[in-house]
Short mmCIF file of C-alpha atoms in Angstrom, two decimals:
data_model
loop_
_atom_site.label_atom_id
_atom_site.label_comp_id
_atom_site.label_asym_id
_atom_site.label_seq_id
_atom_site.Cartn_x
_atom_site.Cartn_y
_atom_site.Cartn_z
CA UNK A 18 -60.58 -101.35 -81.38
CA UNK A 19 -58.40 -104.13 -82.64
CA UNK A 20 -56.06 -105.04 -79.83
CA UNK A 21 -55.71 -108.64 -80.93
CA UNK A 22 -53.27 -109.61 -83.63
CA UNK A 23 -54.19 -112.98 -85.00
CA UNK A 24 -51.62 -115.65 -85.57
CA UNK A 25 -51.70 -118.78 -87.70
CA UNK A 26 -48.89 -121.30 -87.34
CA UNK A 27 -48.86 -124.18 -89.82
CA UNK A 28 -46.57 -126.72 -88.27
CA UNK A 29 -44.97 -129.91 -89.57
CA UNK A 30 -44.90 -132.73 -87.01
CA UNK A 31 -42.36 -134.77 -88.97
CA UNK A 32 -42.80 -138.50 -89.45
CA UNK A 33 -44.00 -139.26 -85.92
CA UNK A 34 -41.18 -139.81 -83.45
CA UNK A 35 -40.53 -136.42 -81.80
CA UNK A 36 -36.80 -137.03 -82.39
CA UNK A 37 -37.44 -135.95 -85.98
CA UNK A 38 -39.38 -132.83 -85.13
CA UNK A 39 -37.84 -129.45 -85.99
CA UNK A 40 -36.80 -127.62 -82.87
CA UNK A 41 -38.98 -124.67 -83.93
CA UNK A 42 -42.18 -126.73 -83.84
CA UNK A 43 -42.60 -126.86 -80.07
CA UNK A 44 -42.29 -123.09 -79.38
CA UNK A 45 -44.45 -122.32 -82.42
CA UNK A 46 -47.21 -124.54 -81.03
CA UNK A 47 -46.71 -123.27 -77.48
CA UNK A 48 -47.33 -119.70 -78.66
CA UNK A 49 -50.95 -120.33 -79.74
CA UNK A 50 -54.24 -120.63 -77.89
CA UNK A 51 -55.41 -123.77 -79.63
CA UNK A 52 -54.10 -126.42 -82.00
CA UNK A 53 -56.36 -127.72 -84.77
CA UNK A 54 -55.49 -131.28 -85.74
CA UNK A 55 -56.70 -134.28 -87.67
CA UNK A 56 -57.96 -136.46 -84.80
CA UNK A 57 -55.25 -139.18 -84.86
CA UNK A 58 -52.56 -136.50 -84.48
CA UNK A 59 -54.03 -135.07 -81.25
CA UNK A 60 -52.10 -137.51 -79.08
CA UNK A 61 -48.84 -136.53 -80.77
CA UNK A 62 -49.46 -132.86 -80.01
CA UNK A 63 -50.50 -133.59 -76.44
CA UNK A 64 -47.32 -135.63 -75.94
CA UNK A 65 -45.20 -132.73 -77.21
CA UNK A 66 -46.93 -130.05 -75.16
CA UNK A 67 -48.90 -131.45 -72.25
CA UNK A 68 -51.91 -129.31 -71.43
CA UNK A 69 -52.18 -127.43 -74.71
CA UNK A 70 -55.76 -127.40 -76.03
CA UNK A 71 -56.08 -129.55 -79.15
CA UNK A 72 -59.21 -129.70 -81.26
CA UNK A 73 -59.72 -133.00 -83.08
CA UNK A 74 -61.10 -132.88 -86.63
CA UNK A 75 -62.21 -135.78 -88.82
CA UNK A 76 -60.38 -136.93 -91.94
CA UNK A 77 -61.74 -135.65 -95.24
CA UNK A 78 -62.43 -132.21 -93.73
CA UNK A 79 -59.07 -130.68 -94.63
CA UNK A 80 -60.49 -127.68 -96.48
CA UNK A 81 -63.01 -127.04 -93.70
CA UNK A 82 -60.26 -127.31 -91.09
CA UNK A 83 -58.16 -124.79 -93.01
CA UNK A 84 -61.13 -122.42 -93.46
CA UNK A 85 -61.97 -122.57 -89.78
CA UNK A 86 -58.39 -121.91 -88.71
CA UNK A 87 -58.06 -119.05 -91.21
CA UNK A 88 -61.29 -117.42 -90.07
CA UNK A 89 -60.34 -117.60 -86.40
CA UNK A 90 -56.82 -116.26 -87.01
CA UNK A 91 -58.21 -113.49 -89.24
CA UNK A 92 -60.59 -112.53 -86.41
CA UNK A 93 -57.65 -112.16 -84.02
CA UNK A 94 -57.25 -115.60 -82.50
CA UNK A 95 -53.93 -117.36 -82.21
CA UNK A 96 -54.20 -120.84 -83.69
CA UNK A 97 -52.00 -123.58 -85.08
CA UNK A 98 -52.76 -126.21 -87.66
CA UNK A 99 -50.56 -129.30 -87.76
CA UNK A 100 -49.62 -131.64 -90.58
CA UNK A 101 -47.77 -134.90 -90.42
CA UNK A 102 -44.37 -134.65 -92.16
CA UNK A 103 -43.92 -131.27 -93.86
CA UNK A 104 -47.01 -129.06 -94.07
CA UNK A 105 -45.97 -127.95 -97.56
CA UNK A 106 -45.88 -131.48 -99.04
CA UNK A 107 -49.35 -133.05 -99.34
CA UNK A 108 -50.15 -131.07 -96.17
CA UNK A 109 -52.15 -128.16 -94.77
CA UNK A 110 -50.01 -125.14 -95.75
CA UNK A 111 -51.54 -124.55 -99.17
CA UNK A 112 -55.12 -125.00 -97.97
CA UNK A 113 -54.60 -122.57 -95.08
CA UNK A 114 -53.07 -119.90 -97.32
CA UNK A 115 -55.87 -120.29 -99.86
CA UNK A 116 -58.43 -119.92 -97.08
CA UNK A 117 -56.75 -116.77 -95.79
CA UNK A 118 -56.65 -115.18 -99.23
CA UNK A 119 -60.33 -116.03 -99.72
CA UNK A 120 -60.96 -113.94 -96.61
CA UNK A 121 -59.23 -110.94 -98.15
CA UNK A 122 -55.85 -111.36 -96.48
CA UNK A 123 -53.05 -109.99 -98.65
CA UNK A 124 -50.10 -111.64 -96.96
CA UNK A 125 -49.09 -108.44 -95.20
CA UNK A 126 -51.74 -107.62 -92.61
CA UNK A 127 -52.99 -109.81 -89.74
CA UNK A 128 -52.83 -112.62 -89.00
CA UNK A 129 -49.14 -113.26 -88.79
CA UNK A 130 -48.48 -116.56 -90.55
CA UNK A 131 -45.60 -118.94 -89.91
CA UNK A 132 -44.95 -122.20 -91.72
CA UNK A 133 -42.66 -124.56 -89.82
CA UNK A 134 -41.17 -127.10 -92.23
CA UNK A 135 -40.73 -130.73 -91.31
CA UNK A 136 -39.11 -133.97 -92.38
CA UNK A 137 -41.46 -135.32 -95.04
CA UNK A 138 -42.06 -139.08 -95.37
CA UNK A 139 -39.74 -139.38 -98.37
CA UNK A 140 -36.77 -138.09 -96.36
CA UNK A 141 -37.70 -140.14 -93.30
CA UNK A 142 -37.97 -143.35 -95.32
CA UNK A 143 -34.80 -142.57 -97.27
CA UNK A 144 -32.83 -142.13 -94.03
CA UNK A 145 -33.84 -145.68 -93.06
CA UNK A 146 -32.80 -147.07 -96.43
CA UNK A 147 -29.46 -145.28 -96.81
CA UNK A 148 -29.47 -142.67 -99.53
CA UNK A 149 -31.77 -143.74 -102.40
CA UNK A 150 -32.77 -140.10 -103.05
CA UNK A 151 -29.18 -138.88 -102.99
CA UNK A 152 -29.20 -137.32 -106.42
CA UNK A 153 -32.27 -136.14 -108.37
CA UNK A 154 -35.70 -137.49 -107.45
CA UNK A 155 -39.44 -136.92 -107.54
CA UNK A 156 -42.20 -137.20 -104.96
CA UNK A 157 -45.51 -138.44 -106.34
CA UNK A 158 -48.80 -139.32 -104.64
CA UNK A 159 -50.76 -142.22 -106.08
CA UNK A 160 -54.03 -140.96 -104.59
CA UNK A 161 -56.46 -139.99 -107.34
CA UNK A 162 -58.88 -138.32 -104.95
CA UNK A 163 -57.87 -134.79 -106.01
CA UNK A 164 -55.55 -135.51 -108.93
CA UNK A 165 -56.95 -137.41 -111.92
CA UNK A 166 -55.26 -140.76 -112.57
CA UNK A 167 -54.39 -139.70 -116.13
CA UNK A 168 -52.15 -136.96 -114.71
CA UNK A 169 -50.61 -139.33 -112.16
CA UNK A 170 -49.81 -141.75 -114.99
CA UNK A 171 -48.41 -138.95 -117.15
CA UNK A 172 -46.13 -138.02 -114.25
CA UNK A 173 -45.05 -141.64 -113.78
CA UNK A 174 -44.20 -141.80 -117.49
CA UNK A 175 -42.12 -138.63 -117.11
CA UNK A 176 -40.33 -139.96 -114.03
CA UNK A 177 -39.56 -143.11 -116.00
CA UNK A 178 -38.35 -141.22 -119.04
CA UNK A 179 -36.20 -138.92 -116.90
CA UNK A 180 -34.61 -141.81 -114.98
CA UNK A 181 -35.51 -140.11 -111.69
CA UNK A 182 -35.56 -142.01 -108.39
CA UNK A 183 -39.05 -141.65 -106.93
CA UNK A 184 -40.80 -141.65 -103.56
CA UNK A 185 -44.41 -142.76 -103.90
CA UNK A 186 -46.84 -141.41 -101.28
CA UNK A 187 -50.26 -142.98 -100.60
CA UNK A 188 -49.31 -146.04 -102.66
CA UNK A 189 -52.31 -148.23 -101.92
CA UNK A 190 -55.58 -148.05 -100.02
CA UNK A 191 -58.64 -150.26 -99.79
CA UNK A 192 -60.41 -147.92 -102.19
CA UNK A 193 -57.44 -148.03 -104.63
CA UNK A 194 -56.00 -151.54 -104.31
CA UNK A 195 -54.33 -151.46 -107.73
CA UNK A 196 -52.68 -148.00 -107.76
CA UNK A 197 -49.21 -149.27 -106.90
CA UNK A 198 -49.43 -152.19 -109.35
CA UNK A 199 -50.32 -149.73 -112.10
CA UNK A 200 -47.47 -147.42 -111.13
CA UNK A 201 -44.97 -150.28 -111.13
CA UNK A 202 -46.20 -151.32 -114.57
CA UNK A 203 -45.55 -147.82 -115.96
CA UNK A 204 -42.07 -147.62 -114.41
CA UNK A 205 -41.22 -151.17 -115.54
CA UNK A 206 -41.52 -150.01 -119.14
CA UNK A 207 -38.57 -147.68 -118.48
CA UNK A 208 -36.53 -149.45 -115.83
CA UNK A 209 -34.66 -152.74 -115.43
CA UNK A 210 -36.63 -155.19 -113.25
CA UNK A 211 -33.50 -155.49 -111.10
CA UNK A 212 -33.72 -151.80 -110.13
CA UNK A 213 -33.53 -151.58 -106.33
CA UNK A 214 -36.78 -150.61 -104.61
CA UNK A 215 -38.17 -150.62 -101.08
CA UNK A 216 -41.30 -150.44 -99.02
CA UNK A 217 -40.84 -148.53 -95.77
CA UNK A 218 -43.75 -148.96 -93.40
CA UNK A 219 -44.17 -146.38 -90.59
CA UNK A 220 -40.82 -144.70 -91.26
CA UNK A 221 -39.42 -143.07 -88.08
CA UNK A 222 -42.50 -144.17 -86.12
CA UNK A 223 -43.24 -147.07 -83.77
CA UNK A 224 -43.63 -150.25 -85.80
CA UNK A 225 -41.15 -149.13 -88.48
CA UNK A 226 -40.39 -151.92 -90.95
CA UNK A 227 -38.20 -151.87 -94.06
CA UNK A 228 -38.48 -154.26 -97.02
CA UNK A 229 -35.86 -153.97 -99.75
CA UNK A 230 -36.62 -155.66 -103.05
CA UNK A 231 -36.29 -155.22 -106.79
CA UNK A 232 -38.74 -153.36 -108.98
CA UNK A 233 -39.55 -156.60 -110.81
CA UNK A 234 -40.75 -158.35 -107.68
CA UNK A 235 -42.13 -155.48 -105.62
CA UNK A 236 -45.04 -156.89 -103.61
CA UNK A 237 -47.61 -154.14 -104.00
CA UNK A 238 -50.13 -155.94 -101.81
CA UNK A 239 -47.84 -155.34 -98.80
CA UNK A 240 -48.25 -151.57 -99.10
CA UNK A 241 -50.78 -149.46 -97.21
CA UNK A 242 -51.36 -145.76 -96.59
CA UNK A 243 -48.62 -146.00 -93.92
CA UNK A 244 -46.08 -147.15 -96.49
CA UNK A 245 -43.67 -145.00 -98.45
CA UNK A 246 -42.43 -146.75 -101.58
CA UNK A 247 -39.01 -145.84 -102.99
CA UNK A 248 -37.99 -146.92 -106.48
CA UNK A 249 -34.43 -146.24 -107.55
CA UNK A 250 -33.14 -145.05 -110.90
CA UNK A 251 -30.45 -146.60 -113.10
CA UNK A 252 -27.63 -145.45 -110.83
CA UNK A 253 -29.21 -146.81 -107.63
CA UNK A 254 -27.33 -149.73 -106.11
CA UNK A 255 -28.11 -152.10 -103.30
CA UNK A 256 -25.32 -152.36 -100.74
CA UNK A 257 -26.33 -155.11 -98.34
CA UNK A 258 -29.12 -153.62 -96.23
CA UNK A 259 -28.88 -150.20 -97.87
CA UNK A 260 -29.90 -148.43 -101.07
CA UNK A 261 -27.63 -145.71 -102.43
CA UNK A 262 -28.09 -143.70 -105.62
CA UNK A 263 -24.75 -142.79 -107.16
CA UNK A 264 -23.97 -139.72 -109.18
CA UNK A 265 -23.65 -141.06 -112.73
CA UNK A 266 -20.12 -139.86 -113.31
CA UNK A 267 -18.89 -141.78 -110.28
CA UNK A 268 -20.57 -144.89 -111.61
CA UNK A 269 -18.89 -144.46 -114.97
CA UNK A 270 -15.50 -144.08 -113.34
CA UNK A 271 -16.09 -147.31 -111.49
CA UNK A 272 -16.94 -149.12 -114.70
CA UNK A 273 -13.86 -147.90 -116.52
CA UNK B 23 -9.85 -158.02 -77.95
CA UNK B 24 -12.39 -155.68 -79.44
CA UNK B 25 -13.80 -153.61 -76.65
CA UNK B 26 -14.60 -150.62 -78.86
CA UNK B 27 -17.73 -150.58 -80.97
CA UNK B 28 -17.40 -148.00 -83.68
CA UNK B 29 -20.16 -145.57 -84.42
CA UNK B 30 -20.84 -143.42 -87.47
CA UNK B 31 -23.59 -140.79 -87.31
CA UNK B 32 -24.44 -139.01 -90.55
CA UNK B 33 -26.35 -135.96 -89.45
CA UNK B 34 -28.41 -133.38 -91.31
CA UNK B 35 -27.91 -129.85 -90.04
CA UNK B 36 -31.01 -128.51 -91.80
CA UNK B 37 -30.89 -125.24 -93.72
CA UNK B 38 -28.81 -123.31 -91.18
CA UNK B 39 -30.89 -121.75 -88.42
CA UNK B 40 -30.87 -124.27 -85.53
CA UNK B 41 -34.64 -123.73 -85.24
CA UNK B 42 -34.96 -126.06 -88.24
CA UNK B 43 -32.69 -128.77 -86.88
CA UNK B 44 -34.23 -132.14 -86.00
CA UNK B 45 -34.29 -132.66 -82.26
CA UNK B 46 -32.32 -135.90 -82.75
CA UNK B 47 -29.33 -134.12 -84.32
CA UNK B 48 -27.90 -132.66 -81.11
CA UNK B 49 -27.80 -135.90 -79.05
CA UNK B 50 -26.53 -137.84 -82.06
CA UNK B 51 -23.63 -135.40 -82.39
CA UNK B 52 -23.05 -135.27 -78.63
CA UNK B 53 -22.58 -139.06 -78.56
CA UNK B 54 -19.46 -139.06 -80.74
CA UNK B 55 -15.80 -138.28 -80.10
CA UNK B 56 -15.31 -136.05 -83.11
CA UNK B 57 -17.37 -134.36 -85.82
CA UNK B 58 -16.03 -134.29 -89.38
CA UNK B 59 -17.32 -131.29 -91.28
CA UNK B 60 -16.85 -129.26 -94.43
CA UNK B 61 -14.96 -126.27 -93.01
CA UNK B 62 -17.71 -123.59 -93.30
CA UNK B 63 -20.06 -125.82 -91.24
CA UNK B 64 -17.70 -126.06 -88.26
CA UNK B 65 -19.08 -122.90 -86.69
CA UNK B 66 -22.61 -124.24 -86.95
CA UNK B 67 -21.62 -127.42 -85.13
CA UNK B 68 -19.68 -125.50 -82.49
CA UNK B 69 -22.69 -123.26 -81.89
CA UNK B 70 -24.93 -126.28 -81.40
CA UNK B 71 -22.56 -128.13 -79.07
CA UNK B 72 -19.93 -125.89 -77.52
CA UNK B 73 -16.72 -127.74 -76.86
CA UNK B 74 -17.25 -130.70 -79.16
CA UNK B 75 -14.18 -131.39 -81.32
CA UNK B 76 -14.86 -130.52 -84.96
CA UNK B 77 -12.43 -131.32 -87.76
CA UNK B 78 -12.60 -128.93 -90.71
CA UNK B 79 -12.27 -130.43 -94.20
CA UNK B 80 -11.95 -128.56 -97.51
CA UNK B 81 -14.64 -128.53 -100.20
CA UNK B 82 -14.15 -130.98 -103.04
CA UNK B 83 -12.89 -133.67 -100.65
CA UNK B 84 -16.31 -135.24 -99.98
CA UNK B 85 -15.30 -138.79 -100.94
CA UNK B 86 -12.06 -138.51 -98.94
CA UNK B 87 -13.99 -137.16 -95.94
CA UNK B 88 -16.41 -140.11 -96.16
CA UNK B 89 -13.56 -142.63 -96.52
CA UNK B 90 -11.75 -141.20 -93.53
CA UNK B 91 -14.86 -141.24 -91.35
CA UNK B 92 -15.71 -144.78 -92.44
CA UNK B 93 -12.20 -146.06 -91.72
CA UNK B 94 -12.12 -144.52 -88.27
CA UNK B 95 -15.60 -145.81 -87.36
CA UNK B 96 -14.73 -149.25 -88.72
CA UNK B 97 -11.63 -149.23 -86.50
CA UNK B 98 -13.74 -148.58 -83.43
CA UNK B 99 -13.90 -144.79 -83.22
CA UNK B 100 -17.11 -142.88 -82.68
CA UNK B 101 -17.45 -140.17 -85.34
CA UNK B 102 -20.10 -138.02 -86.97
CA UNK B 103 -20.21 -136.53 -90.44
CA UNK B 104 -22.52 -133.59 -91.03
CA UNK B 105 -24.33 -132.38 -94.12
CA UNK B 106 -26.24 -129.19 -94.64
CA UNK B 107 -29.95 -129.87 -95.16
CA UNK B 108 -30.67 -133.60 -95.34
CA UNK B 109 -27.63 -135.90 -95.58
CA UNK B 110 -29.54 -138.15 -98.00
CA UNK B 111 -30.21 -135.39 -100.57
CA UNK B 112 -27.05 -134.22 -102.36
CA UNK B 113 -25.31 -134.97 -99.03
CA UNK B 114 -22.85 -137.27 -97.31
CA UNK B 115 -25.02 -140.32 -96.49
CA UNK B 116 -24.44 -142.20 -99.73
CA UNK B 117 -20.71 -141.53 -99.82
CA UNK B 118 -20.29 -142.71 -96.22
CA UNK B 119 -22.23 -145.93 -96.84
CA UNK B 120 -20.26 -146.63 -100.00
CA UNK B 121 -17.02 -146.11 -98.10
CA UNK B 122 -18.10 -148.49 -95.34
CA UNK B 123 -19.05 -151.21 -97.81
CA UNK B 124 -15.71 -150.80 -99.55
CA UNK B 125 -14.14 -151.65 -96.20
CA UNK B 126 -16.07 -154.90 -96.02
CA UNK B 127 -18.88 -153.73 -93.74
CA UNK B 128 -22.06 -155.64 -94.42
CA UNK B 129 -24.53 -153.33 -92.71
CA UNK B 130 -24.84 -155.63 -89.70
CA UNK B 131 -21.54 -155.59 -87.81
CA UNK B 132 -19.65 -152.59 -86.41
CA UNK B 133 -19.77 -149.69 -86.72
CA UNK B 134 -23.28 -148.81 -85.74
CA UNK B 135 -24.59 -146.35 -88.33
CA UNK B 136 -27.30 -143.75 -87.83
CA UNK B 137 -28.61 -141.33 -90.44
CA UNK B 138 -30.41 -138.32 -88.97
CA UNK B 139 -32.64 -136.76 -91.62
CA UNK B 140 -33.00 -133.01 -92.00
CA UNK B 141 -35.01 -130.30 -93.68
CA UNK B 142 -33.56 -130.14 -97.18
CA UNK B 143 -33.28 -126.79 -99.00
CA UNK B 144 -36.35 -127.48 -101.14
CA UNK B 145 -38.58 -127.79 -98.07
CA UNK B 146 -36.95 -124.82 -96.34
CA UNK B 147 -37.43 -122.58 -99.38
CA UNK B 148 -40.97 -123.84 -99.96
CA UNK B 149 -41.94 -122.98 -96.38
CA UNK B 150 -40.89 -119.39 -97.06
CA UNK B 151 -42.87 -119.23 -100.29
CA UNK B 152 -46.08 -120.86 -99.07
CA UNK B 153 -46.69 -124.30 -100.55
CA UNK B 154 -45.33 -124.46 -104.11
CA UNK B 155 -44.35 -128.13 -103.66
CA UNK B 156 -47.73 -129.04 -102.17
CA UNK B 157 -48.58 -131.74 -104.67
CA UNK B 158 -46.10 -133.71 -106.83
CA UNK B 159 -42.63 -132.32 -107.43
CA UNK B 160 -39.03 -133.06 -108.34
CA UNK B 161 -35.69 -132.02 -106.91
CA UNK B 162 -32.95 -131.53 -109.48
CA UNK B 163 -29.38 -130.28 -109.21
CA UNK B 164 -28.03 -128.20 -112.08
CA UNK B 165 -24.41 -128.99 -111.19
CA UNK B 166 -22.79 -131.04 -113.96
CA UNK B 167 -19.72 -131.85 -111.87
CA UNK B 168 -20.81 -135.45 -111.27
CA UNK B 169 -23.87 -135.73 -113.49
CA UNK B 170 -23.45 -135.11 -117.23
CA UNK B 171 -25.43 -132.15 -118.56
CA UNK B 172 -27.20 -134.39 -121.10
CA UNK B 173 -28.81 -136.30 -118.23
CA UNK B 174 -29.71 -133.08 -116.40
CA UNK B 175 -31.38 -131.81 -119.57
CA UNK B 176 -33.19 -135.12 -120.09
CA UNK B 177 -34.53 -134.81 -116.55
CA UNK B 178 -35.60 -131.22 -117.15
CA UNK B 179 -37.45 -132.36 -120.27
CA UNK B 180 -39.18 -135.07 -118.23
CA UNK B 181 -40.11 -132.62 -115.46
CA UNK B 182 -41.56 -130.35 -118.14
CA UNK B 183 -43.46 -133.16 -119.85
CA UNK B 184 -44.81 -134.42 -116.53
CA UNK B 185 -45.96 -130.94 -115.40
CA UNK B 186 -44.11 -131.38 -112.11
CA UNK B 187 -43.26 -128.44 -109.87
CA UNK B 188 -39.49 -128.40 -109.41
CA UNK B 189 -36.89 -127.29 -106.89
CA UNK B 190 -33.56 -126.56 -108.58
CA UNK B 191 -30.45 -127.00 -106.42
CA UNK B 192 -27.05 -125.48 -107.32
CA UNK B 193 -28.68 -123.33 -110.00
CA UNK B 194 -25.72 -121.20 -110.97
CA UNK B 195 -22.04 -120.84 -110.11
CA UNK B 196 -19.16 -118.86 -111.55
CA UNK B 197 -18.00 -122.02 -113.31
CA UNK B 198 -21.52 -122.63 -114.71
CA UNK B 199 -23.00 -119.19 -115.30
CA UNK B 200 -25.56 -120.40 -117.87
CA UNK B 201 -26.96 -123.54 -116.20
CA UNK B 202 -30.12 -121.85 -114.93
CA UNK B 203 -30.73 -120.04 -118.23
CA UNK B 204 -30.51 -123.35 -120.04
CA UNK B 205 -32.86 -125.01 -117.54
CA UNK B 206 -35.40 -122.21 -117.91
CA UNK B 207 -35.23 -122.56 -121.69
CA UNK B 208 -36.06 -126.28 -121.47
CA UNK B 209 -38.95 -125.73 -119.06
CA UNK B 210 -40.27 -122.78 -121.11
CA UNK B 211 -40.91 -125.19 -123.99
CA UNK B 212 -43.45 -126.95 -121.76
CA UNK B 213 -44.75 -124.24 -119.45
CA UNK B 214 -46.62 -120.96 -119.76
CA UNK B 215 -44.24 -117.99 -119.27
CA UNK B 216 -46.68 -116.77 -116.59
CA UNK B 217 -46.01 -119.87 -114.45
CA UNK B 218 -45.12 -118.67 -110.95
CA UNK B 219 -41.49 -119.12 -109.96
CA UNK B 220 -39.20 -117.91 -107.20
CA UNK B 221 -35.61 -117.48 -106.15
CA UNK B 222 -35.06 -118.07 -102.45
CA UNK B 223 -31.64 -116.97 -101.28
CA UNK B 224 -30.32 -118.39 -97.98
CA UNK B 225 -33.64 -120.01 -97.02
CA UNK B 226 -34.02 -120.29 -93.23
CA UNK B 227 -30.58 -118.72 -92.73
CA UNK B 228 -29.36 -115.22 -91.88
CA UNK B 229 -29.74 -113.02 -94.95
CA UNK B 230 -32.80 -114.90 -96.24
CA UNK B 231 -34.36 -113.16 -99.25
CA UNK B 232 -37.29 -114.20 -101.41
CA UNK B 233 -37.97 -113.06 -104.98
CA UNK B 234 -41.22 -114.18 -106.59
CA UNK B 235 -41.50 -113.86 -110.35
CA UNK B 236 -42.82 -115.60 -113.44
CA UNK B 237 -40.95 -118.26 -115.38
CA UNK B 238 -40.85 -115.97 -118.41
CA UNK B 239 -38.94 -113.25 -116.58
CA UNK B 240 -36.89 -115.24 -114.09
CA UNK B 241 -33.61 -113.36 -113.61
CA UNK B 242 -31.11 -116.20 -113.68
CA UNK B 243 -28.19 -113.86 -113.07
CA UNK B 244 -29.55 -113.21 -109.54
CA UNK B 245 -29.01 -116.85 -108.55
CA UNK B 246 -25.96 -118.25 -106.80
CA UNK B 247 -25.04 -121.50 -105.07
CA UNK B 248 -26.93 -120.18 -102.03
CA UNK B 249 -30.16 -119.89 -104.03
CA UNK B 250 -32.89 -122.48 -104.33
CA UNK B 251 -35.03 -121.91 -107.41
CA UNK B 252 -38.65 -123.08 -107.39
CA UNK B 253 -40.65 -123.29 -110.61
CA UNK B 254 -44.32 -124.13 -110.34
CA UNK B 255 -46.43 -126.39 -112.54
CA UNK B 256 -49.69 -125.60 -114.33
CA UNK B 257 -51.72 -125.69 -111.10
CA UNK B 258 -49.38 -123.36 -109.18
CA UNK B 259 -50.93 -120.00 -108.36
CA UNK B 260 -49.53 -116.82 -106.94
CA UNK B 261 -51.51 -115.49 -103.97
CA UNK B 262 -50.00 -112.12 -103.11
CA UNK B 263 -46.68 -112.89 -101.46
CA UNK B 264 -47.18 -116.64 -101.63
CA UNK B 265 -47.01 -119.50 -104.11
CA UNK B 266 -49.42 -122.41 -103.72
CA UNK B 267 -49.75 -125.46 -105.95
CA UNK B 268 -53.33 -126.69 -106.09
CA UNK B 269 -54.48 -130.25 -106.56
CA UNK B 270 -55.81 -130.28 -110.11
CA UNK B 271 -59.31 -131.45 -109.22
CA UNK B 272 -59.77 -128.50 -106.89
CA UNK B 273 -58.67 -126.19 -109.66
CA UNK B 274 -61.18 -127.74 -112.03
CA UNK B 275 -63.96 -127.29 -109.50
CA UNK B 276 -63.06 -123.63 -109.20
CA UNK B 277 -63.22 -123.18 -112.94
CA UNK B 278 -66.62 -124.85 -113.28
#
């Protein structure tokens, strides 16, 4: 007898303030028996849905959290896993799908899986700055925990060569105090030191703080894991308190 | 006498289904006197907020739409401009800020400006595919209307060289039937033809349709302006009906 049809919802919480949550997130969470969350996010979930059971998990146990959720959903339980921002960008969606496939799930049978997208930190920070990611851009994490630094640097070189605006996630931690300095050095080889840049701390969360600067004098020591760093490309301009990346043909028209 | 304090809200509508709207969007729109919208989005706004006045504008008049909204807000009116997806990604936020600054606004005085971020097409499509943008990625538009093709191709080369997963916006139109073919050719010089790829038509909208394929047999002629194309990097894997990009160190552990 298999009366229970498992369900696994992988839900983006957005940047923090519930104002930037997708409307789908609340009903998707409300439809499950339990929410599995990295411990500091439990309060956010409880504030969204008072009374819903939330299981706190420690940091560093992402794969274990995904495996546990997958196993329970595969066995017929109805569970949700949450990610800050978008679960598909440096989040839990990939880990949960991998865990399900390791259990023999083929994407068609139970559990039913739903991924609820969210506003990732790059978009949240950009909305505070103006429109620095208005044209083409890249998102890059400077954490070398699961990606070797050589590949991160190769990607920075490519972003420099391609004149792409970039949003840098995880720019600096106590264990990696020089990651952002090294990234700035790579980009400086390709970009004018006057290129507009910004550090956005706690974007769309309490304590939000925006610092606009130039690439040449970006103060890397101000960044933390709660900072999203945006570095413009050659068509990014500073307009007072805002950064805007122009489409190159508009810029050329202006110059002519 | 200046009793009126202008307001300009630049609001992301997300991919289409109101389920993927930010909760902030509705009250931000409800607080204005009129919503300025590209004509096909008027119905979406009316469905969200029955009775709110919506002004339809033709396509191709983006800069004029921004200038009009800026002038009215600067004169004390309370207006909103909407963008599909996120207004800061190929949307109206930059144009509106430029227009305000051209009117002498310094970012501090009236009007009050608010940018409401949204789920951009890349995140919407990725949520339907699994997690193809789970690690580092780029967003690139293949429209050469305002960006010269040489720069688009230089960016494609960089994305190839940097082994970045990529979300391609505006992949193909009647006026540019070969843009996606040309992009695939550039990426094929850097990437295995077996690299997982996908065409997501109308992501998170009525009529949504997902086609997963390999880069080597991507059917460019299936794409339209309503398609978001995702091309994985070397650590992207296909798991049944899903695409997931792994963090390279995990992949190495698996191989060892």
